[in-house]
mmCIF file of C-alpha atoms in Angstrom:
data_model
loop_
_atom_site.group_PDB
_atom_site.id
_atom_site.type_symbol
_atom_site.label_atom_id
_atom_site.label_comp_id
_atom_site.label_asym_id
_atom_site.label_seq_id
_atom_site.Cartn_x
_atom_site.Cartn_y
_atom_site.Cartn_z
ATOM 1 C CA UNK A 509 0.000 0.000 0.000
ATOM 2 C CA UNK A 510 2.850 2.393 0.776
ATOM 3 C CA UNK A 511 4.425 1.654 -2.618
ATOM 4 C CA UNK A 512 1.137 2.475 -4.385
ATOM 5 C CA UNK A 513 0.736 5.743 -2.457
ATOM 6 C CA UNK A 514 4.271 6.789 -3.337
ATOM 7 C CA UNK A 515 3.618 5.928 -6.992
ATOM 8 C CA UNK A 516 0.606 8.249 -7.097
ATOM 9 C CA UNK A 517 2.607 11.279 -5.992
ATOM 10 C CA UNK A 518 5.852 10.608 -7.832
ATOM 11 C CA UNK A 519 7.371 12.646 -10.649
ATOM 12 C CA UNK A 520 6.153 11.921 -14.219
ATOM 13 C CA UNK A 521 9.675 10.998 -15.372
ATOM 14 C CA UNK A 522 9.877 8.380 -12.629
ATOM 15 C CA UNK A 523 6.556 6.957 -13.791
ATOM 16 C CA UNK A 524 7.862 6.856 -17.359
ATOM 17 C CA UNK A 525 10.865 4.821 -16.215
ATOM 18 C CA UNK A 526 8.593 2.412 -14.368
ATOM 19 C CA UNK A 527 6.415 2.051 -17.459
ATOM 20 C CA UNK A 528 9.523 1.268 -19.481
ATOM 21 C CA UNK A 529 10.352 -1.477 -16.977
ATOM 22 C CA UNK A 530 6.820 -2.821 -17.390
ATOM 23 C CA UNK A 531 7.191 -2.753 -21.188
ATOM 24 C CA UNK A 532 10.489 -4.638 -21.016
ATOM 25 C CA UNK A 533 8.928 -7.181 -18.669
ATOM 26 C CA UNK A 534 6.049 -7.617 -21.120
ATOM 27 C CA UNK A 535 8.497 -8.307 -23.940
ATOM 28 C CA UNK A 536 10.396 -10.929 -21.965
ATOM 29 C CA UNK A 537 7.161 -12.539 -20.789
ATOM 30 C CA UNK A 538 5.954 -12.743 -24.393
ATOM 31 C CA UNK A 539 9.191 -14.443 -25.452
ATOM 32 C CA UNK A 540 8.898 -16.968 -22.615
ATOM 33 C CA UNK A 541 5.293 -17.749 -23.551
ATOM 34 C CA UNK A 542 6.289 -18.219 -27.186
ATOM 35 C CA UNK A 543 8.968 -20.669 -26.067
ATOM 36 C CA UNK A 544 6.368 -22.576 -24.063
ATOM 37 C CA UNK A 545 4.026 -22.654 -27.063
ATOM 38 C CA UNK A 546 6.828 -24.009 -29.261
ATOM 39 C CA UNK A 547 7.582 -26.732 -26.739
ATOM 40 C CA UNK A 548 3.887 -27.686 -26.571
ATOM 41 C CA UNK A 549 3.479 -27.939 -30.351
ATOM 42 C CA UNK A 550 6.866 -29.584 -31.032
ATOM 43 C CA UNK A 551 7.326 -32.255 -28.350
ATOM 44 C CA UNK A 552 9.884 -34.067 -30.513
ATOM 45 C CA UNK A 553 12.230 -31.039 -30.533
ATOM 46 C CA UNK A 554 12.928 -30.903 -26.812
ATOM 47 C CA UNK A 555 16.543 -29.827 -27.319
ATOM 48 C CA UNK A 556 15.525 -26.905 -29.528
ATOM 49 C CA UNK A 557 12.944 -25.855 -26.915
ATOM 50 C CA UNK A 558 15.556 -25.824 -24.171
ATOM 51 C CA UNK A 559 17.911 -23.783 -26.350
ATOM 52 C CA UNK A 560 15.163 -21.267 -27.101
ATOM 53 C CA UNK A 561 14.557 -20.973 -23.370
ATOM 54 C CA UNK A 562 18.276 -20.352 -22.798
ATOM 55 C CA UNK A 563 18.258 -17.564 -25.374
ATOM 56 C CA UNK A 564 15.385 -15.923 -23.471
ATOM 57 C CA UNK A 565 17.684 -15.443 -20.481
ATOM 58 C CA UNK A 566 19.690 -12.826 -22.408
ATOM 59 C CA UNK A 567 16.800 -10.290 -22.596
ATOM 60 C CA UNK A 568 15.747 -11.426 -19.119
ATOM 61 C CA UNK A 569 19.136 -10.436 -17.683
ATOM 62 C CA UNK A 570 19.018 -7.102 -19.541
ATOM 63 C CA UNK A 571 15.529 -6.392 -18.172
ATOM 64 C CA UNK A 572 16.527 -7.233 -14.593
ATOM 65 C CA UNK A 573 19.565 -4.963 -14.904
ATOM 66 C CA UNK A 574 17.353 -2.132 -16.143
ATOM 67 C CA UNK A 575 14.830 -2.679 -13.341
ATOM 68 C CA UNK A 576 17.602 -2.462 -10.737
ATOM 69 C CA UNK A 577 18.919 0.763 -12.271
ATOM 70 C CA UNK A 578 15.427 2.293 -12.200
ATOM 71 C CA UNK A 579 14.931 1.234 -8.580
ATOM 72 C CA UNK A 580 18.222 2.857 -7.584
ATOM 73 C CA UNK A 581 17.161 6.201 -9.102
ATOM 74 C CA UNK A 582 13.696 6.160 -7.568
ATOM 75 C CA UNK A 583 13.446 9.156 -5.187
ATOM 76 C CA UNK A 584 11.038 7.317 -2.902
ATOM 77 C CA UNK A 585 13.654 4.656 -2.099
ATOM 78 C CA UNK A 586 16.659 6.978 -1.710
ATOM 79 C CA UNK A 587 18.152 6.864 1.816
ATOM 80 C CA UNK A 588 18.268 10.236 3.575
ATOM 81 C CA UNK A 589 19.192 11.408 7.067
ATOM 82 C CA UNK A 590 16.344 10.934 9.537
ATOM 83 C CA UNK A 591 14.350 8.278 7.669
ATOM 84 C CA UNK A 592 15.505 5.531 10.014
ATOM 85 C CA UNK A 593 13.811 7.364 12.876
ATOM 86 C CA UNK A 594 10.402 6.835 11.230
ATOM 87 C CA UNK A 595 11.031 3.183 10.409
ATOM 88 C CA UNK A 596 12.392 3.603 6.863
ATOM 89 C CA UNK A 597 15.873 2.206 7.240
ATOM 90 C CA UNK A 598 17.933 0.447 4.554
ATOM 91 C CA UNK A 599 16.064 -2.857 4.927
ATOM 92 C CA UNK A 600 12.624 -1.244 4.756
ATOM 93 C CA UNK A 601 13.639 0.864 1.755
ATOM 94 C CA UNK A 602 14.938 -2.269 0.051
ATOM 95 C CA UNK A 603 11.610 -4.002 0.609
ATOM 96 C CA UNK A 604 9.781 -0.940 -0.700
ATOM 97 C CA UNK A 605 11.915 -0.930 -3.854
ATOM 98 C CA UNK A 606 11.339 -4.664 -4.329
ATOM 99 C CA UNK A 607 7.573 -4.228 -4.053
ATOM 100 C CA UNK A 608 7.535 -1.306 -6.500
ATOM 101 C CA UNK A 609 9.651 -3.247 -8.982
ATOM 102 C CA UNK A 610 7.487 -6.347 -8.604
ATOM 103 C CA UNK A 611 4.330 -4.312 -9.270
ATOM 104 C CA UNK A 612 5.774 -2.844 -12.479
ATOM 105 C CA UNK A 613 7.038 -6.201 -13.741
ATOM 106 C CA UNK A 614 3.795 -7.984 -12.841
ATOM 107 C CA UNK A 615 1.872 -5.402 -14.850
ATOM 108 C CA UNK A 616 4.110 -6.136 -17.826
ATOM 109 C CA UNK A 617 3.650 -9.895 -17.427
ATOM 110 C CA UNK A 618 -0.124 -9.496 -17.428
ATOM 111 C CA UNK A 619 0.046 -7.409 -20.599
ATOM 112 C CA UNK A 620 2.231 -10.074 -22.211
ATOM 113 C CA UNK A 621 -0.309 -12.779 -21.325
ATOM 114 C CA UNK A 622 -3.216 -10.791 -22.760
ATOM 115 C CA UNK A 623 -1.375 -10.011 -26.003
ATOM 116 C CA UNK A 624 -0.221 -13.606 -26.320
ATOM 117 C CA UNK A 625 -3.720 -15.002 -25.838
ATOM 118 C CA UNK A 626 -5.163 -12.448 -28.248
ATOM 119 C CA UNK A 627 -2.700 -13.287 -31.025
ATOM 120 C CA UNK A 628 -3.293 -17.012 -30.472
ATOM 121 C CA UNK A 629 -7.005 -16.527 -30.923
ATOM 122 C CA UNK A 630 -7.909 -17.719 -27.427
ATOM 123 C CA UNK A 631 -9.939 -14.560 -26.699
ATOM 124 C CA UNK A 632 -11.783 -13.372 -29.811
ATOM 125 C CA UNK A 633 -10.630 -15.603 -32.655
ATOM 126 C CA UNK A 634 -7.470 -15.486 -34.751
ATOM 127 C CA UNK A 635 -6.538 -11.880 -35.655
ATOM 128 C CA UNK A 636 -4.624 -10.779 -38.777
ATOM 129 C CA UNK A 637 -5.999 -13.761 -40.745
ATOM 130 C CA UNK A 638 -4.068 -16.174 -38.518
ATOM 131 C CA UNK A 639 -0.633 -14.806 -39.449
ATOM 132 C CA UNK A 640 0.756 -15.593 -35.990
ATOM 133 C CA UNK A 641 -0.987 -18.941 -35.552
ATOM 134 C CA UNK A 642 2.018 -21.112 -36.372
ATOM 135 C CA UNK A 643 4.481 -18.937 -34.473
ATOM 136 C CA UNK A 644 2.423 -18.960 -31.252
ATOM 137 C CA UNK A 645 1.136 -22.523 -31.444
ATOM 138 C CA UNK A 646 -2.542 -21.599 -31.864
ATOM 139 C CA UNK A 647 -4.921 -24.400 -30.997
ATOM 140 C CA UNK A 648 -2.460 -26.295 -28.798
ATOM 141 C CA UNK A 649 -3.255 -26.345 -25.068
ATOM 142 C CA UNK A 650 -0.842 -24.603 -22.722
ATOM 143 C CA UNK A 651 -0.053 -26.019 -19.258
ATOM 144 C CA UNK A 652 -1.385 -23.544 -16.717
ATOM 145 C CA UNK A 653 1.304 -24.226 -14.113
ATOM 146 C CA UNK A 654 4.151 -23.656 -16.569
ATOM 147 C CA UNK A 655 2.515 -20.471 -17.829
ATOM 148 C CA UNK A 656 2.246 -19.013 -14.332
ATOM 149 C CA UNK A 657 5.810 -20.000 -13.468
ATOM 150 C CA UNK A 658 7.231 -18.334 -16.585
ATOM 151 C CA UNK A 659 5.213 -15.172 -15.989
ATOM 152 C CA UNK A 660 6.554 -14.855 -12.442
ATOM 153 C CA UNK A 661 10.225 -15.233 -13.430
ATOM 154 C CA UNK A 662 10.748 -11.569 -14.330
ATOM 155 C CA UNK A 663 8.918 -10.031 -11.305
ATOM 156 C CA UNK A 664 10.641 -12.318 -8.812
ATOM 157 C CA UNK A 665 14.115 -11.901 -10.308
ATOM 158 C CA UNK A 666 13.805 -8.120 -10.665
ATOM 159 C CA UNK A 667 12.378 -7.663 -7.163
ATOM 160 C CA UNK A 668 15.077 -9.790 -5.541
ATOM 161 C CA UNK A 669 17.866 -8.027 -7.437
ATOM 162 C CA UNK A 670 16.468 -4.589 -6.558
ATOM 163 C CA UNK A 671 16.216 -5.446 -2.864
ATOM 164 C CA UNK A 672 19.804 -6.703 -2.779
ATOM 165 C CA UNK A 673 21.130 -3.680 -4.697
ATOM 166 C CA UNK A 674 19.431 -1.092 -2.476
ATOM 167 C CA UNK A 675 20.101 -2.792 0.835
ATOM 168 C CA UNK A 676 23.747 -1.716 0.909
ATOM 169 C CA UNK A 677 23.395 1.656 -0.808
ATOM 170 C CA UNK A 678 25.222 4.411 1.080
ATOM 171 C CA UNK A 679 23.479 7.349 2.688
ATOM 172 C CA UNK A 680 23.154 10.406 0.460
ATOM 173 C CA UNK A 681 22.433 14.000 1.226
ATOM 174 C CA UNK A 682 19.248 15.507 -0.109
ATOM 175 C CA UNK A 683 19.516 18.499 -2.420
ATOM 176 C CA UNK A 684 16.341 20.604 -2.325
ATOM 177 C CA UNK A 685 14.972 22.156 -5.511
ATOM 178 C CA UNK A 686 15.693 25.698 -4.296
ATOM 179 C CA UNK A 687 19.421 25.108 -4.662
ATOM 180 C CA UNK A 688 20.305 24.995 -0.965
ATOM 181 C CA UNK A 689 22.286 22.141 0.492
ATOM 182 C CA UNK A 690 21.377 20.245 3.626
ATOM 183 C CA UNK A 691 24.176 20.170 6.194
ATOM 184 C CA UNK A 692 25.610 16.669 6.456
ATOM 185 C CA UNK A 693 27.873 15.633 9.334
ATOM 186 C CA UNK A 694 31.465 14.850 8.511
ATOM 187 C CA UNK A 695 31.048 11.199 9.441
ATOM 188 C CA UNK A 696 28.373 10.795 6.743
ATOM 189 C CA UNK A 697 30.577 12.105 3.894
ATOM 190 C CA UNK A 698 31.581 9.002 1.649
ATOM 191 C CA UNK A 699 35.223 7.902 1.756
ATOM 192 C CA UNK A 700 37.393 8.034 -1.444
ATOM 193 C CA UNK A 701 36.434 5.305 -3.886
ATOM 194 C CA UNK A 702 38.612 2.213 -3.904
ATOM 195 C CA UNK A 703 40.077 1.509 -7.375
ATOM 196 C CA UNK A 704 38.316 -1.409 -9.112
ATOM 197 C CA UNK A 705 40.273 -4.652 -9.199
ATOM 198 C CA UNK A 706 38.332 -6.666 -11.781
ATOM 199 C CA UNK A 707 40.158 -5.514 -14.915
ATOM 200 C CA UNK A 708 42.532 -8.541 -15.231
ATOM 201 C CA UNK A 709 39.683 -11.002 -14.681
ATOM 202 C CA UNK A 710 37.521 -9.105 -17.151
ATOM 203 C CA UNK A 711 40.205 -9.248 -19.826
ATOM 204 C CA UNK A 712 40.686 -12.978 -19.199
ATOM 205 C CA UNK A 713 36.958 -13.738 -19.454
ATOM 206 C CA UNK A 714 36.630 -11.641 -22.607
ATOM 207 C CA UNK A 715 39.502 -13.517 -24.239
ATOM 208 C CA UNK A 716 37.974 -16.843 -23.165
ATOM 209 C CA UNK A 717 34.604 -15.841 -24.611
ATOM 210 C CA UNK A 718 36.180 -14.889 -27.946
ATOM 211 C CA UNK A 719 38.024 -18.197 -28.003
ATOM 212 C CA UNK A 720 34.805 -20.138 -27.404
ATOM 213 C CA UNK A 721 33.029 -18.174 -30.136
ATOM 214 C CA UNK A 722 35.882 -18.864 -32.548
ATOM 215 C CA UNK A 723 35.783 -22.573 -31.698
ATOM 216 C CA UNK A 724 32.024 -22.791 -32.222
ATOM 217 C CA UNK A 725 31.864 -20.417 -35.167
ATOM 218 C CA UNK A 726 31.417 -23.162 -37.764
ATOM 219 C CA UNK A 727 29.453 -26.389 -37.752
ATOM 220 C CA UNK A 728 30.456 -29.635 -39.348
ATOM 221 C CA UNK A 729 29.532 -28.444 -42.858
ATOM 222 C CA UNK A 730 31.634 -25.319 -42.551
ATOM 223 C CA UNK A 731 28.641 -22.944 -42.526
ATOM 224 C CA UNK A 732 28.130 -20.098 -40.150
ATOM 225 C CA UNK A 733 25.742 -20.704 -37.286
ATOM 226 C CA UNK A 734 22.337 -19.085 -37.802
ATOM 227 C CA UNK A 735 20.751 -16.857 -35.219
ATOM 228 C CA UNK A 736 18.267 -18.394 -32.725
ATOM 229 C CA UNK A 737 14.913 -19.365 -34.132
ATOM 230 C CA UNK A 738 16.170 -22.026 -36.554
ATOM 231 C CA UNK A 739 15.200 -25.395 -35.013
ATOM 232 C CA UNK A 740 17.879 -27.512 -36.693
ATOM 233 C CA UNK A 741 20.991 -25.577 -35.669
ATOM 234 C CA UNK A 742 20.933 -23.236 -32.712
ATOM 235 C CA UNK A 743 24.340 -21.833 -31.665
ATOM 236 C CA UNK A 744 24.680 -23.125 -28.111
ATOM 237 C CA UNK A 745 28.403 -22.509 -27.799
ATOM 238 C CA UNK A 746 28.080 -19.132 -29.492
ATOM 239 C CA UNK A 747 25.652 -18.142 -26.739
ATOM 240 C CA UNK A 748 28.094 -19.402 -24.104
ATOM 241 C CA UNK A 749 31.002 -17.536 -25.681
ATOM 242 C CA UNK A 750 29.047 -14.304 -25.994
ATOM 243 C CA UNK A 751 27.920 -14.623 -22.368
ATOM 244 C CA UNK A 752 31.536 -14.962 -21.242
ATOM 245 C CA UNK A 753 32.465 -11.939 -23.333
ATOM 246 C CA UNK A 754 29.629 -9.879 -21.864
ATOM 247 C CA UNK A 755 30.560 -10.855 -18.295
ATOM 248 C CA UNK A 756 34.203 -10.061 -19.004
ATOM 249 C CA UNK A 757 33.412 -6.611 -20.398
ATOM 250 C CA UNK A 758 31.104 -5.907 -17.455
ATOM 251 C CA UNK A 759 33.938 -6.793 -15.068
ATOM 252 C CA UNK A 760 36.497 -4.798 -17.040
ATOM 253 C CA UNK A 761 34.255 -1.750 -17.460
ATOM 254 C CA UNK A 762 34.893 -0.207 -14.009
ATOM 255 C CA UNK A 763 38.637 -0.657 -14.360
ATOM 256 C CA UNK A 764 38.661 0.902 -17.828
ATOM 257 C CA UNK A 765 36.558 3.812 -16.588
ATOM 258 C CA UNK A 766 38.978 4.328 -13.711
ATOM 259 C CA UNK A 767 41.855 4.331 -16.184
ATOM 260 C CA UNK A 768 40.018 6.954 -18.247
ATOM 261 C CA UNK A 769 39.898 9.158 -15.166
ATOM 262 C CA UNK A 770 43.599 8.694 -14.626
ATOM 263 C CA UNK A 771 44.344 9.558 -18.250
ATOM 264 C CA UNK A 772 42.443 12.831 -17.916
ATOM 265 C CA UNK A 773 44.610 13.837 -14.969
ATOM 266 C CA UNK A 774 47.938 13.017 -16.613
ATOM 267 C CA UNK A 775 50.506 15.625 -17.703
ATOM 268 C CA UNK A 776 49.752 18.784 -15.701
ATOM 269 C CA UNK A 777 45.949 18.791 -15.625
ATOM 270 C CA UNK A 778 43.967 21.978 -15.337
ATOM 271 C CA UNK A 779 40.911 22.479 -13.178
ATOM 272 C CA UNK A 780 38.494 21.078 -15.777
ATOM 273 C CA UNK A 781 40.573 17.994 -16.507
ATOM 274 C CA UNK A 782 41.205 17.393 -12.829
ATOM 275 C CA UNK A 783 37.500 17.625 -12.000
ATOM 276 C CA UNK A 784 36.504 15.367 -14.903
ATOM 277 C CA UNK A 785 39.122 12.772 -14.011
ATOM 278 C CA UNK A 786 38.256 12.664 -10.316
ATOM 279 C CA UNK A 787 34.543 12.291 -11.082
ATOM 280 C CA UNK A 788 35.235 9.417 -13.479
ATOM 281 C CA UNK A 789 37.358 7.666 -10.878
ATOM 282 C CA UNK A 790 34.655 8.049 -8.237
ATOM 283 C CA UNK A 791 31.895 6.844 -10.594
ATOM 284 C CA UNK A 792 33.875 4.003 -12.153
ATOM 285 C CA UNK A 793 31.892 1.244 -10.444
ATOM 286 C CA UNK A 794 28.519 2.903 -10.989
ATOM 287 C CA UNK A 795 28.754 3.508 -14.739
ATOM 288 C CA UNK A 796 31.546 1.099 -15.676
ATOM 289 C CA UNK A 797 29.518 -2.102 -15.493
ATOM 290 C CA UNK A 798 26.560 -0.931 -17.629
ATOM 291 C CA UNK A 799 29.016 0.657 -20.044
ATOM 292 C CA UNK A 800 30.811 -2.667 -20.422
ATOM 293 C CA UNK A 801 27.507 -4.460 -21.052
ATOM 294 C CA UNK A 802 26.576 -1.904 -23.716
ATOM 295 C CA UNK A 803 29.934 -2.514 -25.382
ATOM 296 C CA UNK A 804 29.258 -6.265 -25.403
ATOM 297 C CA UNK A 805 25.816 -5.787 -26.946
ATOM 298 C CA UNK A 806 27.079 -3.341 -29.566
ATOM 299 C CA UNK A 807 29.956 -5.640 -30.490
ATOM 300 C CA UNK A 808 27.501 -8.524 -30.946
ATOM 301 C CA UNK A 809 25.279 -6.309 -33.095
ATOM 302 C CA UNK A 810 28.222 -5.209 -35.260
ATOM 303 C CA UNK A 811 29.334 -8.822 -35.676
ATOM 304 C CA UNK A 812 25.800 -9.881 -36.627
ATOM 305 C CA UNK A 813 25.583 -7.105 -39.220
ATOM 306 C CA UNK A 814 28.929 -8.188 -40.649
ATOM 307 C CA UNK A 815 27.690 -11.781 -40.909
ATOM 308 C CA UNK A 816 24.104 -11.349 -42.036
ATOM 309 C CA UNK A 817 23.852 -7.753 -43.202
ATOM 310 C CA UNK A 818 24.340 -8.467 -46.914
ATOM 311 C CA UNK A 819 22.851 -11.944 -47.128
ATOM 312 C CA UNK A 820 19.427 -13.458 -46.475
ATOM 313 C CA UNK A 821 17.965 -12.856 -43.056
ATOM 314 C CA UNK A 822 18.297 -15.818 -40.705
ATOM 315 C CA UNK A 823 16.100 -14.457 -37.941
ATOM 316 C CA UNK A 824 12.410 -14.050 -37.362
ATOM 317 C CA UNK A 825 10.197 -11.669 -35.420
ATOM 318 C CA UNK A 826 10.950 -13.234 -32.040
ATOM 319 C CA UNK A 827 14.695 -12.854 -32.559
ATOM 320 C CA UNK A 828 14.132 -9.237 -33.600
ATOM 321 C CA UNK A 829 12.052 -8.653 -30.449
ATOM 322 C CA UNK A 830 14.779 -10.128 -28.270
ATOM 323 C CA UNK A 831 17.438 -7.989 -29.950
ATOM 324 C CA UNK A 832 15.351 -4.837 -29.460
ATOM 325 C CA UNK A 833 14.846 -5.701 -25.795
ATOM 326 C CA UNK A 834 18.556 -6.279 -25.187
ATOM 327 C CA UNK A 835 19.649 -3.138 -27.025
ATOM 328 C CA UNK A 836 16.956 -0.983 -25.465
ATOM 329 C CA UNK A 837 17.366 -2.238 -21.894
ATOM 330 C CA UNK A 838 21.158 -2.024 -21.861
ATOM 331 C CA UNK A 839 21.137 1.494 -23.329
ATOM 332 C CA UNK A 840 18.427 2.609 -20.912
ATOM 333 C CA UNK A 841 20.402 1.080 -18.032
ATOM 334 C CA UNK A 842 23.472 3.095 -18.994
ATOM 335 C CA UNK A 843 21.465 6.325 -19.202
ATOM 336 C CA UNK A 844 19.749 5.586 -15.889
ATOM 337 C CA UNK A 845 23.095 4.869 -14.218
ATOM 338 C CA UNK A 846 24.380 8.181 -15.552
ATOM 339 C CA UNK A 847 21.346 9.861 -13.998
ATOM 340 C CA UNK A 848 22.076 8.129 -10.693
ATOM 341 C CA UNK A 849 25.647 9.390 -10.855
ATOM 342 C CA UNK A 850 24.373 12.914 -11.497
ATOM 343 C CA UNK A 851 22.100 12.669 -8.458
ATOM 344 C CA UNK A 852 24.986 11.386 -6.318
ATOM 345 C CA UNK A 853 27.229 14.341 -7.135
ATOM 346 C CA UNK A 854 24.482 16.984 -6.913
ATOM 347 C CA UNK A 855 25.868 18.239 -3.595
ATOM 348 C CA UNK A 856 29.312 18.603 -5.179
ATOM 349 C CA UNK A 857 27.916 20.660 -8.049
ATOM 350 C CA UNK A 858 26.001 22.922 -5.678
ATOM 351 C CA UNK A 859 29.118 23.446 -3.577
ATOM 352 C CA UNK A 860 31.237 24.343 -6.600
ATOM 353 C CA UNK A 861 28.646 26.809 -7.829
ATOM 354 C CA UNK A 862 28.463 28.477 -4.419
ATOM 355 C CA UNK A 863 32.251 28.777 -4.394
ATOM 356 C CA UNK A 864 32.137 30.673 -7.696
ATOM 357 C CA UNK A 865 32.945 27.974 -10.249
ATOM 358 C CA UNK A 866 31.523 28.907 -13.672
ATOM 359 C CA UNK A 867 28.770 26.700 -15.050
ATOM 360 C CA UNK A 868 30.641 26.509 -18.360
ATOM 361 C CA UNK A 869 33.524 24.736 -16.613
ATOM 362 C CA UNK A 870 31.152 22.095 -15.239
ATOM 363 C CA UNK A 871 29.650 21.571 -18.697
ATOM 364 C CA UNK A 872 33.143 21.292 -20.178
ATOM 365 C CA UNK A 873 34.055 18.656 -17.585
ATOM 366 C CA UNK A 874 30.947 16.660 -18.493
ATOM 367 C CA UNK A 875 31.746 16.834 -22.210
ATOM 368 C CA UNK A 876 35.328 15.811 -21.485
ATOM 369 C CA UNK A 877 34.194 12.748 -19.537
ATOM 370 C CA UNK A 878 31.895 11.647 -22.343
ATOM 371 C CA UNK A 879 34.599 12.233 -24.933
ATOM 372 C CA UNK A 880 37.289 10.216 -23.210
ATOM 373 C CA UNK A 881 34.877 7.319 -22.621
ATOM 374 C CA UNK A 882 34.023 7.265 -26.328
ATOM 375 C CA UNK A 883 37.689 7.428 -27.307
ATOM 376 C CA UNK A 884 38.544 4.445 -25.079
ATOM 377 C CA UNK A 885 35.468 2.212 -25.359
ATOM 378 C CA UNK A 886 34.605 2.674 -29.052
ATOM 379 C CA UNK A 887 37.821 1.044 -30.372
ATOM 380 C CA UNK A 888 37.483 -1.766 -27.846
ATOM 381 C CA UNK A 889 33.923 -2.451 -28.999
ATOM 382 C CA UNK A 890 34.943 -2.441 -32.649
ATOM 383 C CA UNK A 891 37.947 -4.693 -32.048
ATOM 384 C CA UNK A 892 35.882 -7.271 -30.143
ATOM 385 C CA UNK A 893 33.243 -7.247 -32.894
ATOM 386 C CA UNK A 894 35.884 -7.795 -35.566
ATOM 387 C CA UNK A 895 37.514 -10.614 -33.605
ATOM 388 C CA UNK A 896 34.132 -12.304 -33.071
ATOM 389 C CA UNK A 897 33.168 -12.082 -36.760
ATOM 390 C CA UNK A 898 36.617 -12.880 -38.211
ATOM 391 C CA UNK A 899 36.321 -16.707 -38.045
ATOM 392 C CA UNK A 900 32.972 -16.506 -39.848
ATOM 393 C CA UNK A 901 33.897 -14.026 -42.547
ATOM 394 C CA UNK A 902 37.398 -15.289 -43.210
#
């Protein structure tokens, strides 16, 4: 009830982010239901059904990551001084965030069920002259228990991840809209960020993922693996290799971001470069992981375009839906994490402005941070894409 009351009085942009989470949950729920329909209508292809289900975990992971990022930027779940006195400590705020996330994802799952049943013709007959009948297994009965279990996967996973992410979030000072800054005791000011230590492991996992993709890049006939959706040859090891690459880039992202901050401060930095570098070093863990995931997704997209861009399309509408979900959720997660970082340093910006720092210098520091991240991460993304597609195009 408290989560619903807070949702009624929240900012429209926060509601838009929650609706985006619900839309992503609806897309994943629709993919899971389509996998169940395929398994029900093709009992002889049990292996292909399991592989389709495994491919659904890629957009599922992207959706859960996006839901956690939205929960972390929700003003109603942000820890502030004095909330523990009224019973809203870290644990209670984590539960509140989990409930809000579960409500949004459950709404999306219900929408997915209604759309799925409508396209199957279970509500008002087959629409669109039965164009989606074969894809959705129209006419075949669906097990009710399996349907309910699949529809609860996204809400449960997103709620649990949100609760765990917000339980250990540090206390932040509130910045009122009038520009004044609440006085925060010295003991509540965060300590300097510890440099990330996952860069070597991230590089190792990325190299291992590329090696697995190269090993599984060709089947016995020497042909490139098709994208998921083809029942006779689904790239299991390609999925495993890409997953290792994505995990490796996510682990290496904070370390690379920290290195970007150090590069900005090299060779007699000025005030703008020093500010931009220190901010990047402090925010390396917050924006590094989603930035690494975006690099993994973009490298996979570039490799897929290199493989299938000029030839016949080897993917159907469900593969396109999954790709849109992964691209959209990872990009939205990165933007939401950047917004969280902006909220975290709001007190620093207000302090600099009160001390007389020009607003143009702050804007220049922001542009410098974005520029150095593009200069470092864009070549890495392109190189990984070329290495992944080289065994197939060579």
